[in-house]
mmCIF file of C-alpha atoms in Angstrom:
data_model
loop_
_atom_site.group_PDB
_atom_site.id
_atom_site.type_symbol
_atom_site.label_atom_id
_atom_site.label_comp_id
_atom_site.label_asym_id
_atom_site.label_seq_id
_atom_site.Cartn_x
_atom_site.Cartn_y
_atom_site.Cartn_z
ATOM 1 C CA UNK A 1 -2.759 11.526 33.138
ATOM 2 C CA UNK A 2 -2.780 7.748 33.819
ATOM 3 C CA UNK A 3 -4.820 4.165 33.390
ATOM 4 C CA UNK A 4 -5.882 2.278 36.241
ATOM 5 C CA UNK A 5 -7.153 -1.505 36.278
ATOM 6 C CA UNK A 6 -10.306 -1.769 36.717
ATOM 7 C CA UNK A 7 -9.801 -4.991 38.228
ATOM 8 C CA UNK A 8 -12.374 -6.769 36.647
ATOM 9 C CA UNK A 9 -11.701 -9.468 34.216
ATOM 10 C CA UNK A 10 -14.110 -9.840 31.443
ATOM 11 C CA UNK A 11 -13.761 -13.435 30.107
ATOM 12 C CA UNK A 12 -10.275 -15.468 29.702
ATOM 13 C CA UNK A 13 -10.487 -16.119 26.521
ATOM 14 C CA UNK A 14 -8.970 -14.633 23.875
ATOM 15 C CA UNK A 15 -10.569 -11.735 22.945
ATOM 16 C CA UNK A 16 -10.556 -10.292 19.515
ATOM 17 C CA UNK A 17 -12.064 -7.074 20.536
ATOM 18 C CA UNK A 18 -14.314 -5.569 22.850
ATOM 19 C CA UNK A 19 -17.322 -3.337 21.350
ATOM 20 C CA UNK A 20 -19.117 -0.489 23.288
ATOM 21 C CA UNK A 21 -22.763 0.562 22.725
ATOM 22 C CA UNK A 22 -25.825 0.677 24.928
ATOM 23 C CA UNK A 23 -27.919 -2.094 24.284
ATOM 24 C CA UNK A 24 -30.363 -2.232 26.849
ATOM 25 C CA UNK A 25 -31.211 1.441 26.530
ATOM 26 C CA UNK A 26 -30.602 2.505 29.894
ATOM 27 C CA UNK A 27 -28.285 5.580 29.342
ATOM 28 C CA UNK A 28 -24.682 3.804 29.675
ATOM 29 C CA UNK A 29 -22.209 1.608 27.526
ATOM 30 C CA UNK A 30 -22.549 -2.126 27.273
ATOM 31 C CA UNK A 31 -20.024 -4.312 25.607
ATOM 32 C CA UNK A 32 -19.710 -7.471 23.230
ATOM 33 C CA UNK A 33 -16.993 -9.200 23.853
ATOM 34 C CA UNK A 34 -15.770 -11.729 20.875
ATOM 35 C CA UNK A 35 -14.129 -14.158 22.345
ATOM 36 C CA UNK A 36 -12.175 -17.029 20.751
ATOM 37 C CA UNK A 37 -14.082 -20.897 19.870
ATOM 38 C CA UNK A 38 -17.071 -19.861 21.271
ATOM 39 C CA UNK A 39 -16.661 -17.437 24.345
ATOM 40 C CA UNK A 40 -18.134 -14.343 22.570
ATOM 41 C CA UNK A 41 -20.225 -13.163 25.728
ATOM 42 C CA UNK A 42 -22.787 -10.142 26.504
ATOM 43 C CA UNK A 43 -21.717 -7.945 29.238
ATOM 44 C CA UNK A 44 -24.447 -5.504 30.359
ATOM 45 C CA UNK A 45 -22.689 -2.035 32.625
ATOM 46 C CA UNK A 46 -24.383 -0.991 35.904
ATOM 47 C CA UNK A 47 -24.049 2.353 35.026
ATOM 48 C CA UNK A 48 -20.989 2.817 37.053
ATOM 49 C CA UNK A 49 -19.058 0.792 34.926
ATOM 50 C CA UNK A 50 -19.376 -2.533 36.948
ATOM 51 C CA UNK A 51 -20.374 -5.045 34.098
ATOM 52 C CA UNK A 52 -22.128 -8.629 34.492
ATOM 53 C CA UNK A 53 -21.937 -11.082 32.237
ATOM 54 C CA UNK A 54 -25.074 -11.701 30.339
ATOM 55 C CA UNK A 55 -24.421 -15.541 29.754
ATOM 56 C CA UNK A 56 -25.484 -15.001 26.306
ATOM 57 C CA UNK A 57 -22.765 -15.913 23.539
ATOM 58 C CA UNK A 58 -24.278 -15.365 20.192
ATOM 59 C CA UNK A 59 -22.170 -16.768 17.205
ATOM 60 C CA UNK A 60 -20.319 -19.455 16.541
ATOM 61 C CA UNK A 61 -16.749 -20.279 17.314
ATOM 62 C CA UNK A 62 -14.828 -17.697 15.731
ATOM 63 C CA UNK A 63 -16.287 -14.027 16.305
ATOM 64 C CA UNK A 64 -13.561 -11.941 15.124
ATOM 65 C CA UNK A 65 -15.443 -8.870 14.146
ATOM 66 C CA UNK A 66 -18.494 -6.724 15.031
ATOM 67 C CA UNK A 67 -19.942 -3.729 14.945
ATOM 68 C CA UNK A 68 -23.306 -2.235 16.389
ATOM 69 C CA UNK A 69 -25.790 -0.207 14.559
ATOM 70 C CA UNK A 70 -29.690 0.158 14.020
ATOM 71 C CA UNK A 71 -29.967 -2.702 11.350
ATOM 72 C CA UNK A 72 -34.181 -2.744 11.380
ATOM 73 C CA UNK A 73 -34.684 -0.103 11.829
ATOM 74 C CA UNK A 74 -36.779 0.097 15.335
ATOM 75 C CA UNK A 75 -34.144 2.345 17.228
ATOM 76 C CA UNK A 76 -32.221 -0.215 18.993
ATOM 77 C CA UNK A 77 -28.525 -1.594 18.668
ATOM 78 C CA UNK A 78 -28.150 -4.599 16.291
ATOM 79 C CA UNK A 79 -25.206 -6.765 16.164
ATOM 80 C CA UNK A 80 -23.693 -7.643 12.538
ATOM 81 C CA UNK A 81 -21.189 -10.298 13.608
ATOM 82 C CA UNK A 82 -18.195 -11.727 11.699
ATOM 83 C CA UNK A 83 -16.898 -14.934 11.955
ATOM 84 C CA UNK A 84 -14.326 -17.274 10.974
ATOM 85 C CA UNK A 85 -14.379 -19.994 8.980
ATOM 86 C CA UNK A 86 -18.183 -19.770 9.217
ATOM 87 C CA UNK A 87 -21.171 -17.667 7.865
ATOM 88 C CA UNK A 88 -21.615 -14.396 9.234
ATOM 89 C CA UNK A 89 -24.808 -13.615 11.552
ATOM 90 C CA UNK A 90 -27.219 -10.714 12.167
ATOM 91 C CA UNK A 91 -27.977 -10.901 15.808
ATOM 92 C CA UNK A 92 -31.135 -8.434 16.145
ATOM 93 C CA UNK A 93 -31.486 -6.752 19.564
ATOM 94 C CA UNK A 94 -35.041 -7.313 21.384
ATOM 95 C CA UNK A 95 -34.548 -3.387 23.123
ATOM 96 C CA UNK A 96 -33.497 -5.305 26.178
ATOM 97 C CA UNK A 97 -29.932 -6.142 25.074
ATOM 98 C CA UNK A 98 -31.075 -9.655 24.403
ATOM 99 C CA UNK A 99 -29.690 -10.575 21.243
ATOM 100 C CA UNK A 100 -31.743 -13.388 18.963
ATOM 101 C CA UNK A 101 -30.188 -14.711 15.926
ATOM 102 C CA UNK A 102 -32.266 -13.325 12.370
ATOM 103 C CA UNK A 103 -31.281 -16.841 11.109
ATOM 104 C CA UNK A 104 -29.386 -15.237 8.208
ATOM 105 C CA UNK A 105 -26.014 -16.498 7.452
ATOM 106 C CA UNK A 106 -23.991 -14.206 5.387
ATOM 107 C CA UNK A 107 -20.990 -15.501 3.147
ATOM 108 C CA UNK A 108 -19.242 -18.525 2.915
ATOM 109 C CA UNK A 109 -18.883 -21.281 5.122
ATOM 110 C CA UNK A 110 -15.250 -21.481 5.210
ATOM 111 C CA UNK A 111 -14.642 -17.755 4.224
ATOM 112 C CA UNK A 112 -12.311 -16.269 7.206
ATOM 113 C CA UNK A 113 -13.735 -12.825 7.876
ATOM 114 C CA UNK A 114 -11.607 -10.028 9.618
ATOM 115 C CA UNK A 115 -13.792 -7.150 10.354
ATOM 116 C CA UNK A 116 -16.846 -4.965 9.194
ATOM 117 C CA UNK A 117 -18.143 -1.388 8.679
ATOM 118 C CA UNK A 118 -21.001 -0.379 8.565
ATOM 119 C CA UNK A 119 -22.877 2.662 6.800
ATOM 120 C CA UNK A 120 -25.366 4.040 4.305
ATOM 121 C CA UNK A 121 -23.109 3.863 1.198
ATOM 122 C CA UNK A 122 -26.352 3.894 -1.356
ATOM 123 C CA UNK A 123 -28.347 6.532 0.168
ATOM 124 C CA UNK A 124 -31.449 4.956 1.405
ATOM 125 C CA UNK A 125 -31.933 5.747 4.897
ATOM 126 C CA UNK A 126 -30.181 2.033 6.069
ATOM 127 C CA UNK A 127 -27.342 0.570 7.064
ATOM 128 C CA UNK A 128 -25.376 -1.555 4.654
ATOM 129 C CA UNK A 129 -21.777 -3.201 5.558
ATOM 130 C CA UNK A 130 -18.758 -3.897 4.460
ATOM 131 C CA UNK A 131 -16.822 -7.604 5.524
ATOM 132 C CA UNK A 132 -13.163 -7.874 4.900
ATOM 133 C CA UNK A 133 -12.271 -11.417 3.940
ATOM 134 C CA UNK A 134 -8.924 -13.075 4.776
ATOM 135 C CA UNK A 135 -7.432 -14.471 1.261
ATOM 136 C CA UNK A 136 -11.040 -13.827 -0.736
ATOM 137 C CA UNK A 137 -12.517 -10.905 -1.992
ATOM 138 C CA UNK A 138 -14.346 -8.400 0.443
ATOM 139 C CA UNK A 139 -18.581 -8.873 0.329
ATOM 140 C CA UNK A 140 -20.140 -5.873 0.252
ATOM 141 C CA UNK A 141 -23.721 -6.594 1.593
ATOM 142 C CA UNK A 142 -27.217 -3.773 0.983
ATOM 143 C CA UNK A 143 -29.609 -4.000 3.681
ATOM 144 C CA UNK A 144 -32.991 -3.531 2.852
ATOM 145 C CA UNK A 145 -34.133 -1.646 6.298
ATOM 146 C CA UNK A 146 -35.312 -4.308 7.433
ATOM 147 C CA UNK A 147 -31.979 -5.873 8.562
ATOM 148 C CA UNK A 148 -32.216 -8.265 5.820
ATOM 149 C CA UNK A 149 -28.572 -8.204 3.633
ATOM 150 C CA UNK A 150 -28.107 -9.474 -0.043
ATOM 151 C CA UNK A 151 -24.699 -9.023 -1.583
ATOM 152 C CA UNK A 152 -24.846 -6.987 -3.877
ATOM 153 C CA UNK A 153 -21.673 -8.367 -6.181
ATOM 154 C CA UNK A 154 -19.432 -5.531 -5.774
ATOM 155 C CA UNK A 155 -15.488 -6.191 -4.227
ATOM 156 C CA UNK A 156 -12.942 -3.814 -3.213
ATOM 157 C CA UNK A 157 -10.594 -6.223 -4.357
ATOM 158 C CA UNK A 158 -8.711 -9.200 -2.876
ATOM 159 C CA UNK A 159 -7.387 -9.176 0.937
ATOM 160 C CA UNK A 160 -8.769 -6.661 2.743
ATOM 161 C CA UNK A 161 -8.174 -6.116 6.063
ATOM 162 C CA UNK A 162 -9.818 -3.376 7.590
ATOM 163 C CA UNK A 163 -12.523 -0.736 5.970
ATOM 164 C CA UNK A 164 -13.353 2.927 7.500
ATOM 165 C CA UNK A 165 -16.341 4.108 6.640
ATOM 166 C CA UNK A 166 -17.264 8.374 6.294
ATOM 167 C CA UNK A 167 -17.556 11.022 4.404
ATOM 168 C CA UNK A 168 -14.027 11.872 3.068
ATOM 169 C CA UNK A 169 -14.406 14.843 0.447
ATOM 170 C CA UNK A 170 -16.971 16.760 2.136
ATOM 171 C CA UNK A 171 -19.934 16.101 -0.265
ATOM 172 C CA UNK A 172 -22.472 14.402 1.840
ATOM 173 C CA UNK A 173 -22.372 11.064 0.871
ATOM 174 C CA UNK A 174 -20.286 8.121 2.708
ATOM 175 C CA UNK A 175 -16.483 7.078 1.337
ATOM 176 C CA UNK A 176 -14.246 3.884 1.977
ATOM 177 C CA UNK A 177 -10.402 4.382 3.248
ATOM 178 C CA UNK A 178 -9.516 0.871 2.526
ATOM 179 C CA UNK A 179 -6.318 -1.309 3.583
ATOM 180 C CA UNK A 180 -5.016 -4.573 2.669
ATOM 181 C CA UNK A 181 -2.763 -7.559 3.605
ATOM 182 C CA UNK A 182 0.314 -7.160 1.426
ATOM 183 C CA UNK A 183 -0.290 -4.143 -0.266
ATOM 184 C CA UNK A 184 -0.752 -0.569 0.008
ATOM 185 C CA UNK A 185 -4.020 1.428 1.305
ATOM 186 C CA UNK A 186 -6.569 2.621 -1.586
ATOM 187 C CA UNK A 187 -9.461 5.345 -0.824
ATOM 188 C CA UNK A 188 -12.538 4.892 -2.715
ATOM 189 C CA UNK A 189 -15.068 7.629 -3.336
ATOM 190 C CA UNK A 190 -18.878 7.677 -3.811
ATOM 191 C CA UNK A 191 -20.312 9.113 -7.314
ATOM 192 C CA UNK A 192 -23.417 10.219 -4.844
ATOM 193 C CA UNK A 193 -25.396 7.010 -6.335
ATOM 194 C CA UNK A 194 -24.271 4.561 -3.992
ATOM 195 C CA UNK A 195 -21.323 3.081 -6.534
ATOM 196 C CA UNK A 196 -17.444 3.798 -5.267
ATOM 197 C CA UNK A 197 -14.620 4.170 -7.462
ATOM 198 C CA UNK A 198 -11.258 3.769 -6.843
ATOM 199 C CA UNK A 199 -9.690 7.423 -6.184
ATOM 200 C CA UNK A 200 -6.203 6.354 -7.624
ATOM 201 C CA UNK A 201 -4.324 6.929 -4.615
ATOM 202 C CA UNK A 202 -1.791 4.533 -3.559
ATOM 203 C CA UNK A 203 -1.388 5.130 0.172
ATOM 204 C CA UNK A 204 2.041 3.021 1.080
ATOM 205 C CA UNK A 205 4.472 1.593 1.433
ATOM 206 C CA UNK A 206 2.058 0.048 4.270
ATOM 207 C CA UNK A 207 2.525 -3.858 3.555
ATOM 208 C CA UNK A 208 1.498 -5.493 6.408
ATOM 209 C CA UNK A 209 -1.731 -6.459 7.977
ATOM 210 C CA UNK A 210 -3.126 -2.239 8.323
ATOM 211 C CA UNK A 211 -5.919 -1.316 10.853
ATOM 212 C CA UNK A 212 -7.493 2.327 9.891
ATOM 213 C CA UNK A 213 -9.403 4.608 12.073
ATOM 214 C CA UNK A 214 -10.607 7.991 10.939
ATOM 215 C CA UNK A 215 -11.092 11.750 12.758
ATOM 216 C CA UNK A 216 -9.947 15.133 12.284
ATOM 217 C CA UNK A 217 -6.711 15.127 13.263
ATOM 218 C CA UNK A 218 -5.152 18.580 12.886
ATOM 219 C CA UNK A 219 -8.004 20.324 13.621
ATOM 220 C CA UNK A 220 -9.143 21.516 9.827
ATOM 221 C CA UNK A 221 -12.557 20.383 9.522
ATOM 222 C CA UNK A 222 -12.157 17.241 7.712
ATOM 223 C CA UNK A 223 -11.515 14.017 8.052
ATOM 224 C CA UNK A 224 -7.773 12.413 8.701
ATOM 225 C CA UNK A 225 -6.504 8.490 8.942
ATOM 226 C CA UNK A 226 -4.537 6.879 11.385
ATOM 227 C CA UNK A 227 -3.269 3.657 9.655
ATOM 228 C CA UNK A 228 -1.236 1.066 11.421
ATOM 229 C CA UNK A 229 1.474 -1.639 9.796
ATOM 230 C CA UNK A 230 2.995 -4.614 11.180
ATOM 231 C CA UNK A 231 6.413 -3.865 9.947
ATOM 232 C CA UNK A 232 6.357 0.451 9.874
ATOM 233 C CA UNK A 233 4.156 1.291 12.655
ATOM 234 C CA UNK A 234 1.758 4.212 12.829
ATOM 235 C CA UNK A 235 0.853 6.322 9.997
ATOM 236 C CA UNK A 236 -0.796 9.743 10.428
ATOM 237 C CA UNK A 237 -2.749 10.289 7.051
ATOM 238 C CA UNK A 238 -4.034 14.045 6.569
ATOM 239 C CA UNK A 239 -6.454 14.810 4.481
ATOM 240 C CA UNK A 240 -6.938 18.184 1.844
ATOM 241 C CA UNK A 241 -10.204 18.261 2.579
ATOM 242 C CA UNK A 242 -11.417 16.812 -0.794
ATOM 243 C CA UNK A 243 -10.251 13.226 0.122
ATOM 244 C CA UNK A 244 -6.617 13.476 -1.041
ATOM 245 C CA UNK A 245 -3.753 12.318 1.655
ATOM 246 C CA UNK A 246 -0.516 13.260 2.419
ATOM 247 C CA UNK A 247 1.992 10.998 3.033
ATOM 248 C CA UNK A 248 2.700 10.670 6.780
ATOM 249 C CA UNK A 249 5.993 12.696 7.644
ATOM 250 C CA UNK A 250 7.395 9.734 9.574
ATOM 251 C CA UNK A 251 5.776 6.705 11.612
ATOM 252 C CA UNK A 252 6.197 5.985 15.053
ATOM 253 C CA UNK A 253 5.564 3.231 17.196
ATOM 254 C CA UNK A 254 4.956 -0.324 16.398
ATOM 255 C CA UNK A 255 0.866 -0.491 16.462
ATOM 256 C CA UNK A 256 -1.288 -3.143 15.300
ATOM 257 C CA UNK A 257 -4.390 -2.106 16.115
ATOM 258 C CA UNK A 258 -5.460 1.643 16.657
ATOM 259 C CA UNK A 259 -8.253 3.619 18.303
ATOM 260 C CA UNK A 260 -9.151 7.386 18.321
ATOM 261 C CA UNK A 261 -10.285 9.809 21.061
ATOM 262 C CA UNK A 262 -9.748 12.636 23.278
ATOM 263 C CA UNK A 263 -7.729 11.036 26.267
ATOM 264 C CA UNK A 264 -6.499 13.746 27.712
ATOM 265 C CA UNK A 265 -9.580 16.498 27.268
ATOM 266 C CA UNK A 266 -7.881 19.354 25.375
ATOM 267 C CA UNK A 267 -10.452 18.565 22.412
ATOM 268 C CA UNK A 268 -7.610 17.091 19.776
ATOM 269 C CA UNK A 269 -8.235 13.070 18.993
ATOM 270 C CA UNK A 270 -4.986 11.185 20.656
ATOM 271 C CA UNK A 271 -4.134 7.631 19.685
ATOM 272 C CA UNK A 272 -4.265 4.607 21.813
ATOM 273 C CA UNK A 273 -2.486 1.225 20.044
ATOM 274 C CA UNK A 274 -1.673 -2.325 20.507
ATOM 275 C CA UNK A 275 1.518 -3.242 19.417
ATOM 276 C CA UNK A 276 3.363 -6.790 17.963
ATOM 277 C CA UNK A 277 4.710 -7.080 21.088
ATOM 278 C CA UNK A 278 1.377 -6.795 22.742
ATOM 279 C CA UNK A 279 2.127 -3.824 24.987
ATOM 280 C CA UNK A 280 -0.766 -1.104 24.653
ATOM 281 C CA UNK A 281 0.581 2.169 24.409
ATOM 282 C CA UNK A 282 -0.705 5.537 23.853
ATOM 283 C CA UNK A 283 0.135 9.045 21.929
ATOM 284 C CA UNK A 284 -0.909 12.611 22.519
ATOM 285 C CA UNK A 285 -2.144 14.695 20.105
ATOM 286 C CA UNK A 286 -0.356 18.432 19.839
ATOM 287 C CA UNK A 287 -3.496 19.711 18.263
ATOM 288 C CA UNK A 288 -1.807 20.061 14.785
ATOM 289 C CA UNK A 289 -1.756 16.395 13.790
ATOM 290 C CA UNK A 290 1.733 15.502 15.898
ATOM 291 C CA UNK A 291 2.066 12.723 18.283
ATOM 292 C CA UNK A 292 4.581 12.327 21.398
ATOM 293 C CA UNK A 293 4.627 9.881 24.286
ATOM 294 C CA UNK A 294 6.315 6.639 23.036
ATOM 295 C CA UNK A 295 6.868 5.791 26.792
ATOM 296 C CA UNK A 296 2.898 6.062 27.617
ATOM 297 C CA UNK A 297 1.406 2.885 28.763
ATOM 298 C CA UNK A 298 -1.411 1.368 29.363
ATOM 299 C CA UNK A 299 -1.798 -1.843 31.728
ATOM 300 C CA UNK A 300 0.450 -5.013 31.517
ATOM 301 C CA UNK A 301 1.500 -6.783 28.460
ATOM 302 C CA UNK A 302 -0.299 -9.156 26.212
ATOM 303 C CA UNK A 303 -3.379 -6.825 24.518
ATOM 304 C CA UNK A 304 -4.773 -8.251 21.371
ATOM 305 C CA UNK A 305 -7.210 -5.417 20.901
ATOM 306 C CA UNK A 306 -7.953 -2.269 21.962
ATOM 307 C CA UNK A 307 -11.000 0.281 21.960
ATOM 308 C CA UNK A 308 -11.925 3.514 23.936
ATOM 309 C CA UNK A 309 -15.222 4.357 25.488
ATOM 310 C CA UNK A 310 -16.691 6.466 28.666
ATOM 311 C CA UNK A 311 -17.973 2.968 30.441
ATOM 312 C CA UNK A 312 -18.035 4.421 34.208
ATOM 313 C CA UNK A 313 -19.791 8.175 32.857
ATOM 314 C CA UNK A 314 -17.253 10.205 34.210
ATOM 315 C CA UNK A 315 -16.648 12.065 31.113
ATOM 316 C CA UNK A 316 -13.290 11.136 29.952
ATOM 317 C CA UNK A 317 -12.383 7.712 27.693
ATOM 318 C CA UNK A 318 -11.224 4.592 29.203
ATOM 319 C CA UNK A 319 -9.591 2.231 27.750
ATOM 320 C CA UNK A 320 -10.938 -2.113 26.929
ATOM 321 C CA UNK A 321 -8.019 -3.986 26.084
ATOM 322 C CA UNK A 322 -8.670 -7.726 25.129
ATOM 323 C CA UNK A 323 -6.051 -9.875 25.954
ATOM 324 C CA UNK A 324 -4.217 -13.202 24.793
ATOM 325 C CA UNK A 325 -5.960 -16.437 26.828
ATOM 326 C CA UNK A 326 -2.419 -16.215 29.150
ATOM 327 C CA UNK A 327 -2.737 -12.631 30.179
ATOM 328 C CA UNK A 328 -4.952 -12.320 33.249
ATOM 329 C CA UNK A 329 -8.336 -11.948 31.243
ATOM 330 C CA UNK A 330 -9.931 -8.970 29.488
ATOM 331 C CA UNK A 331 -9.537 -5.635 31.129
ATOM 332 C CA UNK A 332 -10.847 -1.991 31.620
ATOM 333 C CA UNK A 333 -8.656 0.243 32.542
ATOM 334 C CA UNK A 334 -10.014 3.706 33.962
ATOM 335 C CA UNK A 335 -8.820 6.728 32.731
ATOM 336 C CA UNK A 336 -7.650 8.792 35.531
ATOM 337 C CA UNK A 337 -7.292 12.321 33.707
ATOM 338 C CA UNK A 338 -10.224 13.903 35.875
ATOM 339 C CA UNK A 339 -9.010 11.978 39.601
ATOM 340 C CA UNK A 340 -5.635 13.284 38.827
ATOM 341 C CA UNK A 341 -6.428 17.043 38.137
ATOM 342 C CA UNK A 342 -6.565 17.029 34.275
#
């Protein structure tokens, strides 16, 4: 298995993320590339993994995080856009991939948002939003079902970097795994009525700018966590099925931003990550939550963000790498697993 540069450059400005989703409802995955200083762009896929710039530049000067979801209940993918140094925006899809600013300005003008996670935490059938804010309390925004959000007033604390929302204890509601800057990670459990209660777990010593992804890493049917730390590297936290996580046996790599996906087609979730040295690497899961492959590299140095998606429709996961300004543009690296025969 290897990853080959597709030859496409999806913008040359620093990209904090490349977010995949079918914006125009044609069955393939398009991309929202979150660029620096007004360079955020919508790119539409022609179905073969070739992307065209639509010319849309949603958001303001510093888009830093985004997630797709049907925010207004009309069946297409909208966008919650997090921005640095200005208010967040709700971009509503017209069904053809055109993103229209709803006019809402969420958060403070001087807040520095870092990321957003969507999920129906209060169980009313629509998507709510958790927004992490640097050096400020996070914000929990409640959706009224039409894509209009109000601040719940609830906070998971200061200096959140990332949150992941899913059912961690298998009781049918959505819980939260949160990483913090300069503090240990925490797990917040949903009481079934939409209130989040601190589980008391202090998962560390992760004290850097952590990123977290959830998935069943050991094949036992519950959601485990991969959390990164700028000092320690990547840690795998295994869930006992009740939302209690065991400490990693060891940390590996030097991951800063991680993504989960089955890269080699064996049914187990592998890890791809950018590192502090801006080299993208990946590790293969043995099916039990053990990972190997420290020498496996994706592309050239300069990676700032990474995500995984099948953009060319060949049933394996490709790597989408947001780059620094001087690193040859944001790239798509095509997975050659099937071409190479496994």
